[in-house]
PDB file of C-alpha atoms in Angstrom:
ATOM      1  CA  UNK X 798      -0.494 -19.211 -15.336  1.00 59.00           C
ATOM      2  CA  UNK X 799       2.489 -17.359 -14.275  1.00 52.00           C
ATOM      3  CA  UNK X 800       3.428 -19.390 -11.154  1.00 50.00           C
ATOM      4  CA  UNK X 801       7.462 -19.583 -10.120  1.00 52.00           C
ATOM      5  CA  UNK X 802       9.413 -22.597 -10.177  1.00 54.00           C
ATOM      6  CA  UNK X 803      10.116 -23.618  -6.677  1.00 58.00           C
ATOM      7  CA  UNK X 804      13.566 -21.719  -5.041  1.00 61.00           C
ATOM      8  CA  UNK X 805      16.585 -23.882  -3.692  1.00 75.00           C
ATOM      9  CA  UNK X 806      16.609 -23.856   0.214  1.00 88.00           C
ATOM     10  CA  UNK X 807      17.658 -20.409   1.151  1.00 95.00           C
ATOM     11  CA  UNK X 808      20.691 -19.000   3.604  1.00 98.00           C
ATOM     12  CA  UNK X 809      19.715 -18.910   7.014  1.00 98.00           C
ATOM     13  CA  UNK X 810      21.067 -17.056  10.286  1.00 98.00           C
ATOM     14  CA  UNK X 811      19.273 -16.992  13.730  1.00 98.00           C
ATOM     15  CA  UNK X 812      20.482 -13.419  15.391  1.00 98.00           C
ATOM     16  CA  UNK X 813      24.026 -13.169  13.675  1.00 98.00           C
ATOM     17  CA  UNK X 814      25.048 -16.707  13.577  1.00 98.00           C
ATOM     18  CA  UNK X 815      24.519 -19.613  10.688  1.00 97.00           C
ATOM     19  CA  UNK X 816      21.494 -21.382  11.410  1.00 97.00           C
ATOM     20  CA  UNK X 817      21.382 -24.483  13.869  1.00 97.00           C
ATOM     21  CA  UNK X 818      19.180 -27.472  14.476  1.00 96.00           C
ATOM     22  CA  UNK X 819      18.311 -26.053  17.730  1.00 95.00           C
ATOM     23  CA  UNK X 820      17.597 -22.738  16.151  1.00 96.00           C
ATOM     24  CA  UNK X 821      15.292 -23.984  13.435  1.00 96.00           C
ATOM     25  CA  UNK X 822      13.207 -25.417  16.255  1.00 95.00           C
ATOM     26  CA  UNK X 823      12.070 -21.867  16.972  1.00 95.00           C
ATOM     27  CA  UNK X 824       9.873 -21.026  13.347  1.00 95.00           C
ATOM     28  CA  UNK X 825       8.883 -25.030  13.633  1.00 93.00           C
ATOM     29  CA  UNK X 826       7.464 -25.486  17.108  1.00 92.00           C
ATOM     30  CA  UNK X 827       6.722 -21.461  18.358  1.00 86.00           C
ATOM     31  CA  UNK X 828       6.013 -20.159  15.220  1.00 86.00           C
ATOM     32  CA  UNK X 829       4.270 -17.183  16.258  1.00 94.00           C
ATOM     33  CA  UNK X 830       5.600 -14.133  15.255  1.00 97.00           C
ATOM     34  CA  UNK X 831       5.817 -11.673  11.835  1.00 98.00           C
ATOM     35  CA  UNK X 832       8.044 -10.768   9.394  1.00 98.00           C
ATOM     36  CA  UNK X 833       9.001  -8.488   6.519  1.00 98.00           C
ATOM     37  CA  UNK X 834      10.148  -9.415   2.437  1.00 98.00           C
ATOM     38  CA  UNK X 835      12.617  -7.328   0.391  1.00 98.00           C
ATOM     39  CA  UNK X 836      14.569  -6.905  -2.282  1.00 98.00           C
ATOM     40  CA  UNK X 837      18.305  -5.871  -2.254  1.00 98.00           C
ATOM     41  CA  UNK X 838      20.643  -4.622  -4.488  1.00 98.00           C
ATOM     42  CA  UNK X 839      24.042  -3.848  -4.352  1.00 98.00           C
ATOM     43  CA  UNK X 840      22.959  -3.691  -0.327  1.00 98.00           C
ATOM     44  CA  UNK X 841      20.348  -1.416  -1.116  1.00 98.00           C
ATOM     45  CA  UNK X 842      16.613  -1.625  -0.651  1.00 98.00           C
ATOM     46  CA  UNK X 843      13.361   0.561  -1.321  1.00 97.00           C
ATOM     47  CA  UNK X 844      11.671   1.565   1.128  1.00 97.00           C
ATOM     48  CA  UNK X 845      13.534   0.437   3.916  1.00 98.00           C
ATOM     49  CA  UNK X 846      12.613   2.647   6.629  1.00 97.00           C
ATOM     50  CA  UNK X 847       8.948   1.187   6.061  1.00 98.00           C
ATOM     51  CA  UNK X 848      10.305  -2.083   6.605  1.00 98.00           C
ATOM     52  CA  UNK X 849      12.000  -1.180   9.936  1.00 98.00           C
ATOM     53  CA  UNK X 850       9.320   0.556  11.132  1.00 98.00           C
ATOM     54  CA  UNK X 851       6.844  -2.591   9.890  1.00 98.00           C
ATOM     55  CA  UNK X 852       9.055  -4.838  11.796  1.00 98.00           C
ATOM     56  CA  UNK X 853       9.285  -2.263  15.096  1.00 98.00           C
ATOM     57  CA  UNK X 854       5.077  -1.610  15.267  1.00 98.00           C
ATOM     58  CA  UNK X 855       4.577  -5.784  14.648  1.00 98.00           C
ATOM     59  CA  UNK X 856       6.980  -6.194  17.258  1.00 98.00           C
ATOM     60  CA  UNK X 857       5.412  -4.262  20.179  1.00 98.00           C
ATOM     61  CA  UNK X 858       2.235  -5.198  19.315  1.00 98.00           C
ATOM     62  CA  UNK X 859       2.752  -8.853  19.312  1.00 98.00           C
ATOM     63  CA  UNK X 860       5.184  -8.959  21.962  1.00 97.00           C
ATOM     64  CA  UNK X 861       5.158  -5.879  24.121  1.00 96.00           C
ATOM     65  CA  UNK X 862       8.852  -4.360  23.402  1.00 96.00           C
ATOM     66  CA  UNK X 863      10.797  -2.707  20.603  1.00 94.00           C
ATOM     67  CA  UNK X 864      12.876  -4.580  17.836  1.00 96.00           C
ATOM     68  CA  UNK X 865      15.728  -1.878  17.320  1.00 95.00           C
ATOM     69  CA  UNK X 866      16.427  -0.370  13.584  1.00 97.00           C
ATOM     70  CA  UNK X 867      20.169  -0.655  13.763  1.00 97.00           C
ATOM     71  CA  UNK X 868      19.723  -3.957  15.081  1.00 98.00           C
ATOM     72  CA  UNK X 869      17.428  -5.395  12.317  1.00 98.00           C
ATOM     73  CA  UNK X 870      20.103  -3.355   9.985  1.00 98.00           C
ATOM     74  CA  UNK X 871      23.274  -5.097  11.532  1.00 98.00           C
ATOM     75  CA  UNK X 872      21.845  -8.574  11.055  1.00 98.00           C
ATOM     76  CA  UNK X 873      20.913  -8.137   7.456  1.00 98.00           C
ATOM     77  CA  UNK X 874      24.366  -7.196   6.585  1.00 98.00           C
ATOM     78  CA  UNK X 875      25.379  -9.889   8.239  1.00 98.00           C
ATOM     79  CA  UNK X 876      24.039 -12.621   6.614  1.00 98.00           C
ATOM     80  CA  UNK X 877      23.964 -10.621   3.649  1.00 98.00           C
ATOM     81  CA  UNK X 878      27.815 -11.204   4.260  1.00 98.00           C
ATOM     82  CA  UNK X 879      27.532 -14.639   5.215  1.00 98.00           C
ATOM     83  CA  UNK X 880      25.388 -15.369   2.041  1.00 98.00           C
ATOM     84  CA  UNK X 881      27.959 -13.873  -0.215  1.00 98.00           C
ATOM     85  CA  UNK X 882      25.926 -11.554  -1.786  1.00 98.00           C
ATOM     86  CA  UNK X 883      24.714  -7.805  -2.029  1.00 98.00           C
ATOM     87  CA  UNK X 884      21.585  -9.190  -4.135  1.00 98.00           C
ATOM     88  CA  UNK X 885      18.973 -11.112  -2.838  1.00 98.00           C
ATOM     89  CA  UNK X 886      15.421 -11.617  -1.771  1.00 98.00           C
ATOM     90  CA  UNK X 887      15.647 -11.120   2.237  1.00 98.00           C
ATOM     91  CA  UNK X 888      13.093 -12.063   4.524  1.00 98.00           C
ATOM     92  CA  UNK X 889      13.498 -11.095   8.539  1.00 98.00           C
ATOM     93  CA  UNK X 890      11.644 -12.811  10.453  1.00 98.00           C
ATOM     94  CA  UNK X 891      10.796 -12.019  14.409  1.00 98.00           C
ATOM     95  CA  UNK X 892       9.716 -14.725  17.327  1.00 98.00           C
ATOM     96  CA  UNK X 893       9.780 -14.778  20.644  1.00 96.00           C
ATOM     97  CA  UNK X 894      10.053 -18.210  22.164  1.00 93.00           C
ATOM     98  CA  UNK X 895       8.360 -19.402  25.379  1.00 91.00           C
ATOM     99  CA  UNK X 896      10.363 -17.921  28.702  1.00 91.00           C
ATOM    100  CA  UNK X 897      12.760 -15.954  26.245  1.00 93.00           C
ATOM    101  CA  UNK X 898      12.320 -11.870  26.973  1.00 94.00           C
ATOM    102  CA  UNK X 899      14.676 -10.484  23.595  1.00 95.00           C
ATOM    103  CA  UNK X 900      12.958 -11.156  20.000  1.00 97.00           C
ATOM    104  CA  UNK X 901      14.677 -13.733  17.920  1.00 98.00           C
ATOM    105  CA  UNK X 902      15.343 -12.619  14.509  1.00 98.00           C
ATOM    106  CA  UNK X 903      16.076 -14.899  11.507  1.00 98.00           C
ATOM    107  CA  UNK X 904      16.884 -13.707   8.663  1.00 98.00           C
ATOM    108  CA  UNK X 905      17.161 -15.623   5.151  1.00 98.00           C
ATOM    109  CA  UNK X 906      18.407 -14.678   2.331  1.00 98.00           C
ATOM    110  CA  UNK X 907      17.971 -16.187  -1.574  1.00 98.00           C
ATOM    111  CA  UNK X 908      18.511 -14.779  -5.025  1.00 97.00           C
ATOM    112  CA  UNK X 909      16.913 -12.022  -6.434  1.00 97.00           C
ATOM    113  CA  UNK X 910      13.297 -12.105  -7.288  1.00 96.00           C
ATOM    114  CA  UNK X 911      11.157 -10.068  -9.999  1.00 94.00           C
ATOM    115  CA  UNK X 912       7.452 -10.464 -10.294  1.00 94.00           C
ATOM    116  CA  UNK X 913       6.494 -12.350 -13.476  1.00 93.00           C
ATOM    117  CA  UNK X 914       4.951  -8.495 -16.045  1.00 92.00           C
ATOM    118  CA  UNK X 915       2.435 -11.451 -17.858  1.00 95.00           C
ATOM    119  CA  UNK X 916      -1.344 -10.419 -16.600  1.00 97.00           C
ATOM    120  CA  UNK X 917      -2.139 -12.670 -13.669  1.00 98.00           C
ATOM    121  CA  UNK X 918      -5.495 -14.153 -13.395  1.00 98.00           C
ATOM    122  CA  UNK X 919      -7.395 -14.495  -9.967  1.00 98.00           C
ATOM    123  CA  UNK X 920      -9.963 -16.519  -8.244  1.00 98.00           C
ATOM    124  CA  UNK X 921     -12.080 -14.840  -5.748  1.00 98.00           C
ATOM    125  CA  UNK X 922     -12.896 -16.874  -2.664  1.00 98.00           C
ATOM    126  CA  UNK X 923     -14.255 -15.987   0.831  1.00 97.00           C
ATOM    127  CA  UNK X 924     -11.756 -15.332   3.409  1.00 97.00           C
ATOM    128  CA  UNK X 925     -10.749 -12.602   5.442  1.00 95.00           C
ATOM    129  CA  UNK X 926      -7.149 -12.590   7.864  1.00 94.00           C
ATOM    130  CA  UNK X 927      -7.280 -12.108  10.992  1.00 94.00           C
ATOM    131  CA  UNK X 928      -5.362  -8.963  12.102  1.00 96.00           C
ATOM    132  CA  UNK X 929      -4.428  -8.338   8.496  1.00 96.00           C
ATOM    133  CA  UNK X 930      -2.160  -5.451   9.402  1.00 97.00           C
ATOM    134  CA  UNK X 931       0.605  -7.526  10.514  1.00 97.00           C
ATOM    135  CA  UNK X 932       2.570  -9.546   8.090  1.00 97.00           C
ATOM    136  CA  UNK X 933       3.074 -13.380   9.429  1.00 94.00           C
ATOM    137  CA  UNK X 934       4.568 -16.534   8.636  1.00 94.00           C
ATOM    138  CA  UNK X 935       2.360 -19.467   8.667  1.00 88.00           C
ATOM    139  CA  UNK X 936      -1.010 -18.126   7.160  1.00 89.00           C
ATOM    140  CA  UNK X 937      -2.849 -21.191   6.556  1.00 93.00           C
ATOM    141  CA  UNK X 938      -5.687 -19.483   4.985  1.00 94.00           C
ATOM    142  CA  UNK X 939      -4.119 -17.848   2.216  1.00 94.00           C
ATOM    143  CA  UNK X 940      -1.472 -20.872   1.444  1.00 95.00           C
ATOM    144  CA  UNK X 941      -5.067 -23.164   1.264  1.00 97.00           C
ATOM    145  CA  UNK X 942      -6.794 -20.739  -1.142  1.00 98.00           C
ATOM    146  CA  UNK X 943      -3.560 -19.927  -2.916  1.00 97.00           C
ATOM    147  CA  UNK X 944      -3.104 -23.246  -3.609  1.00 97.00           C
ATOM    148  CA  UNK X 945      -7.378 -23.819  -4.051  1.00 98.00           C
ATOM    149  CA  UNK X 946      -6.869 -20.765  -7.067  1.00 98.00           C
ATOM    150  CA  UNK X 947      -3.706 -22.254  -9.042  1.00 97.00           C
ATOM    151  CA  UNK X 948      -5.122 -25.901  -9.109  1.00 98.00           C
ATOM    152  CA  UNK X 949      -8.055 -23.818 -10.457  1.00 98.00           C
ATOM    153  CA  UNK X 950      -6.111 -22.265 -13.462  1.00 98.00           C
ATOM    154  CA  UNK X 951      -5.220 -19.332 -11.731  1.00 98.00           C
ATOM    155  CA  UNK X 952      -2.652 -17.183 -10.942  1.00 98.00           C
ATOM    156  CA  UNK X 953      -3.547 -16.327  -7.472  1.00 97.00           C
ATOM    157  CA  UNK X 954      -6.397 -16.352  -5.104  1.00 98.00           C
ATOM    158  CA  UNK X 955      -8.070 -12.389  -4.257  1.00 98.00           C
ATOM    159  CA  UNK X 956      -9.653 -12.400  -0.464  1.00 98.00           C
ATOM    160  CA  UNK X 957     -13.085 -10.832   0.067  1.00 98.00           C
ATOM    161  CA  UNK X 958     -15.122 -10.458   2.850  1.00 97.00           C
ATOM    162  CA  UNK X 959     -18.824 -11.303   3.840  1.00 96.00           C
ATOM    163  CA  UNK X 960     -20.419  -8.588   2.509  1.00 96.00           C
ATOM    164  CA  UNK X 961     -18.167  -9.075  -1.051  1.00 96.00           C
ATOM    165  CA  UNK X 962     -16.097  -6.469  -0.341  1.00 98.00           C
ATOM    166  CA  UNK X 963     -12.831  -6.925  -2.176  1.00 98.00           C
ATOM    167  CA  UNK X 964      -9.744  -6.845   0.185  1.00 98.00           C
ATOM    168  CA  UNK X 965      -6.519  -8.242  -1.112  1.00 98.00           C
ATOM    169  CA  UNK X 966      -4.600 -10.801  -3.272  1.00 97.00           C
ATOM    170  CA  UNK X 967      -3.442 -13.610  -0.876  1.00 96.00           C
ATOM    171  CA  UNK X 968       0.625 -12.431  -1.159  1.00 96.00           C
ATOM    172  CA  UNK X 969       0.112  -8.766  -2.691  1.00 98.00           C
ATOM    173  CA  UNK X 970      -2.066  -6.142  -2.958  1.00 98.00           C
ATOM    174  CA  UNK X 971      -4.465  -4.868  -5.505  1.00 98.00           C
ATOM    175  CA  UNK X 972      -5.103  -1.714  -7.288  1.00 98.00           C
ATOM    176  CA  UNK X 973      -7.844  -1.027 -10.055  1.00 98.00           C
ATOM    177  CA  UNK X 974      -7.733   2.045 -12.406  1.00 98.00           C
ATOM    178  CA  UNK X 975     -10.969   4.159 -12.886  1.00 97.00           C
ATOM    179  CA  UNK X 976      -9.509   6.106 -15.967  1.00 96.00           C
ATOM    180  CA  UNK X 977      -9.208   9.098 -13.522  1.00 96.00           C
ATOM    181  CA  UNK X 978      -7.554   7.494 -10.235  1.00 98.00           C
ATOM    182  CA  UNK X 979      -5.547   4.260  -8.769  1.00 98.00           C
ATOM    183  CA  UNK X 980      -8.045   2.918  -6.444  1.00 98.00           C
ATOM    184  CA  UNK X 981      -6.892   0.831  -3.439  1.00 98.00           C
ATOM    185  CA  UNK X 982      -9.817  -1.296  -1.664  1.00 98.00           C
ATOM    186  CA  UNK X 983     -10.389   0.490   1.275  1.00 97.00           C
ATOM    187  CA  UNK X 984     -10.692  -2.328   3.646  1.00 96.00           C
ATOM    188  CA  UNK X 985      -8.702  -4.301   6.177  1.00 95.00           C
ATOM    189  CA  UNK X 986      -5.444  -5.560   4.666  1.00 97.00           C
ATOM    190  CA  UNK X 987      -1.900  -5.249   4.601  1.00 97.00           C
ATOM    191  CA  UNK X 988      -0.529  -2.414   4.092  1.00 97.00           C
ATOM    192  CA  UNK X 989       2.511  -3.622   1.621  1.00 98.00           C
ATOM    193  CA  UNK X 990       5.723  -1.924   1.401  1.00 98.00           C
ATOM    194  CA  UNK X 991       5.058  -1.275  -2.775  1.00 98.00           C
ATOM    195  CA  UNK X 992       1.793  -0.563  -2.342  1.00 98.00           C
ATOM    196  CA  UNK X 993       3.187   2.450   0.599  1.00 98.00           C
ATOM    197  CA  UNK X 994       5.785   3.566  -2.347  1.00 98.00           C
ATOM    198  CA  UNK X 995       3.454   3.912  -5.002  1.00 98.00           C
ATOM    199  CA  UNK X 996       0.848   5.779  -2.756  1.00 98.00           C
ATOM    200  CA  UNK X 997       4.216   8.406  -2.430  1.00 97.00           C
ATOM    201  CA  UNK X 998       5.139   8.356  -5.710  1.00 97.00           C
ATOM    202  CA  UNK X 999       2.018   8.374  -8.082  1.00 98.00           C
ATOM    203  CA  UNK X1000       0.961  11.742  -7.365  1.00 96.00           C
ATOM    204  CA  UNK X1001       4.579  12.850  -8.377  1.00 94.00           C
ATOM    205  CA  UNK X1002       3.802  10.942 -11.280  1.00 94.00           C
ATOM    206  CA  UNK X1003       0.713  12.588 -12.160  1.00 95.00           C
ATOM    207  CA  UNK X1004      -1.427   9.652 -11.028  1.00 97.00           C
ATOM    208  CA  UNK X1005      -4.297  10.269  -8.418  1.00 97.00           C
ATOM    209  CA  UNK X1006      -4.086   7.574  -6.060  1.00 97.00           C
ATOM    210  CA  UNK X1007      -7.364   7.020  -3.721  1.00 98.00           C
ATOM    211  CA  UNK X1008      -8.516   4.782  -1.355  1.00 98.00           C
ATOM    212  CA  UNK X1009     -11.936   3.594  -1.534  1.00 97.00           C
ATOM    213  CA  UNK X1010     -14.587   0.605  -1.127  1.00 98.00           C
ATOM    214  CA  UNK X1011     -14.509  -2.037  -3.793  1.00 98.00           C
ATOM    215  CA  UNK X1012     -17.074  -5.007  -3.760  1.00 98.00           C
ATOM    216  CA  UNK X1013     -16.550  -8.030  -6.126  1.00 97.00           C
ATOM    217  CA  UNK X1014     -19.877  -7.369  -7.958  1.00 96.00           C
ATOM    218  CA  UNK X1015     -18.578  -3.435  -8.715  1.00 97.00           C
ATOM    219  CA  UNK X1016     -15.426  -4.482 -10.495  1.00 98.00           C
ATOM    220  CA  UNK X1017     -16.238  -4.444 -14.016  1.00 96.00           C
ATOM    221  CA  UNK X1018     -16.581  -0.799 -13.676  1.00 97.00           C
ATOM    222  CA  UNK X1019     -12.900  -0.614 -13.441  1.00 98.00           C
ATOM    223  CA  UNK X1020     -10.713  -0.132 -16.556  1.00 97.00           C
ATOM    224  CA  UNK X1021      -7.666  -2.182 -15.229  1.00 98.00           C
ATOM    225  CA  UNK X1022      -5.936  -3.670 -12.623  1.00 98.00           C
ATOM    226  CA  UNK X1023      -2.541  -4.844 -10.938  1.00 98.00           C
ATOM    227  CA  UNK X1024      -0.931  -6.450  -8.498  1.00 98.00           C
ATOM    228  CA  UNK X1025       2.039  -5.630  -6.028  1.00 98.00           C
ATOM    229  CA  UNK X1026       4.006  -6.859  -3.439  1.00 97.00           C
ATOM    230  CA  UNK X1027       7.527  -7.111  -2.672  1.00 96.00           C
ATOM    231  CA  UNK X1028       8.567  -8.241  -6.375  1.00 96.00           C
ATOM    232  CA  UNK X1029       7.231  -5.639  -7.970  1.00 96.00           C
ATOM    233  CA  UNK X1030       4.087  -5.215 -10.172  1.00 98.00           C
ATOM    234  CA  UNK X1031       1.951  -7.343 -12.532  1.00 98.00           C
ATOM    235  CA  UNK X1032      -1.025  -6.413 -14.705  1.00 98.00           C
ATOM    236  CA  UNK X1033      -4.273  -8.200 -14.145  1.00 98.00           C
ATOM    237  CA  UNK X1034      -5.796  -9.634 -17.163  1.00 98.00           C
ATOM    238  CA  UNK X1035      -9.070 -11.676 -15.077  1.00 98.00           C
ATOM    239  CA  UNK X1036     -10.484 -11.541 -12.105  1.00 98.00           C
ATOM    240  CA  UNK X1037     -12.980 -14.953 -11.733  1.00 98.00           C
ATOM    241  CA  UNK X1038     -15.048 -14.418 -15.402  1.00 97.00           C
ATOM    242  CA  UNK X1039     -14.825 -10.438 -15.576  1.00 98.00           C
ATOM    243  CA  UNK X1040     -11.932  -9.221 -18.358  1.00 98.00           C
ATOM    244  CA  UNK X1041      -9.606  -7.000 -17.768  1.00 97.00           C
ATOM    245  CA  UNK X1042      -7.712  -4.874 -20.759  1.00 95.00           C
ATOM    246  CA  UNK X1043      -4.249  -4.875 -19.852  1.00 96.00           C
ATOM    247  CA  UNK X1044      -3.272  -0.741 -20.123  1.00 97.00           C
ATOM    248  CA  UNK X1045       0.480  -0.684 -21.193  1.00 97.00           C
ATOM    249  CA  UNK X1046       0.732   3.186 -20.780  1.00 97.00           C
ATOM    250  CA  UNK X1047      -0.862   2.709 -17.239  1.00 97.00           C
ATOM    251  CA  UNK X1048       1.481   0.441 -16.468  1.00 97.00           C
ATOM    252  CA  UNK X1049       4.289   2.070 -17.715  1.00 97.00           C
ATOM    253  CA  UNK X1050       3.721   5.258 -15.685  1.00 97.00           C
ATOM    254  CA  UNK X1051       3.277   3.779 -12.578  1.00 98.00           C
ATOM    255  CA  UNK X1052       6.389   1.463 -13.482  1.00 97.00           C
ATOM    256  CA  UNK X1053       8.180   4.709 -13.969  1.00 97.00           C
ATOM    257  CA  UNK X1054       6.832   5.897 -10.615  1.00 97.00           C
ATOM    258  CA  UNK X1055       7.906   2.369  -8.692  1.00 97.00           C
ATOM    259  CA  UNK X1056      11.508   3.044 -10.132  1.00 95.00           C
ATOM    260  CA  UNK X1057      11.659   6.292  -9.076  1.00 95.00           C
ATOM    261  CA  UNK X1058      11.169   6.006  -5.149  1.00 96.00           C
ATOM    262  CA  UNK X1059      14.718   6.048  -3.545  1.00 94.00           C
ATOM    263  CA  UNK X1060      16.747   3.428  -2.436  1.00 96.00           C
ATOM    264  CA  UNK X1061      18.420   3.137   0.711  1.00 97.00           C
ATOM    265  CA  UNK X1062      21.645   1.241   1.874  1.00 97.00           C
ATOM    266  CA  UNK X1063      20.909  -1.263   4.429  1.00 97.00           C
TER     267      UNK X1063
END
């Protein structure tokens, strides 16, 4: 298994200022809202116009108003700042609490995270998020089966729907390789910031990438697999009993192509 050790407590501000006790009542008692995860360095993240614009469509769709770019921008520096550091894993997260009419942002900030590049293994199981599109805090469904697939010997727990469609990991997505193509389930999930990136950059790469149906009884006509999400990207080596070769020039390319898209200063 390839699961992290547990992180210390991370660096917290609630719209600008250091997190308070009356502040940290918001996520705990009106935790609906959404968020977005990222990696910085030297103040500088991939993809972050898709993370501004995640955070803006999540916003008016949950709450009915805009959450401004140089806003979200402002307050990332700034506890960037507070935090001491230009390299982290940040996480901004966006509520609105009863009778309040701005979004609250919080924004935390801990060290730098890289996926684990050993094969993962995952455990199918039956569930399917409700508005997947929208990235939230709080998801008891994939923390239960998360939890249900390591206790199981896995790495992490793959969602599929009624009909065995295959959708996504619980915290990335998934990819399989046909020998011609990158194949992305075409079903309801979250689109993930990577997972947007490499759908840029693999073509530049001379990858195909394709979005199509994938059931759970169809995968071992698949060559490979891998994961992604805001860490980066991890081979799959089993997916329930079905084997997967682990394809190190595969992986290498679209490595290549994941270090390739741009970066851009918060």
């Amino acid at each position: 298994m390839t699961t992290p050790a547990p992180q210390p407590q991370p660096y917290v501000e609630f719209n600008g200022h250091a997190a308070t006790e009356a502040d940290l009542r918001i996520p705990a008692f009106s935790g609906f809202g959404h968020f977005t995860a990222m990696q910085v360095r030297d103040g500088r993240v991939r993809g972050f116009a898709l993370h501004l614009n995640r955070l803006a469509a999540a916003n008016r769709e949950l709450f009915g108003h805009d959450l401004g770019g140089d806003r979200v921008r402002e307050l990332i520096r700034h506890a960037l700042a507070g935090a001491k550091t230009q390299d982290a894993s940040t996480r901004v997260y966006a509520f609105l609490p009863p009778g309040d009419t701005e979004t609250t942002v919080m924004v935390t900030v801990r060290k730098p995270a890289r996926k684990s590049p050993a094969p993962h293994s995952l455990m199918s199981v039956p569930y399917v998020r409700t508005v997947p599109h929208i990235k939230r805090p709080g998801e008891f469904g994939q923390t239960y089966y998360g939890r249900l697939a390591e206790r199981s010997g896995f790495d992490e727990a793959l969602l599929t729907a009624p009909d065995g469609a295959v959708t996504e990991g619980a915290i990335t997505n998934i990819a399989f390789w046909d020998g011609t193509s990158v194949v992305w389930p075409a079903a309801p999930s979250l689109l993930g910031i990577t997972m947007a990136l490499l759908e840029q950059e693999l073509p530049g790469a001379g990858l195909t990438s394709v979005r199509r149906p994938v059931t759970l009884d169809g995968i071992g006509a698949f060559r490979s697999a891998f994961l992604t999400n805001s860490q980066g990207i991890a081979p799959v080596r089993r997916i329930d009993d079905t084997e997967f070769a682990v394809d190190e020039e595969l992986m290498k390319r679209v490595g290549l192509a994941y270090e390739g898209a741009p970066w851009d200063t918060v």
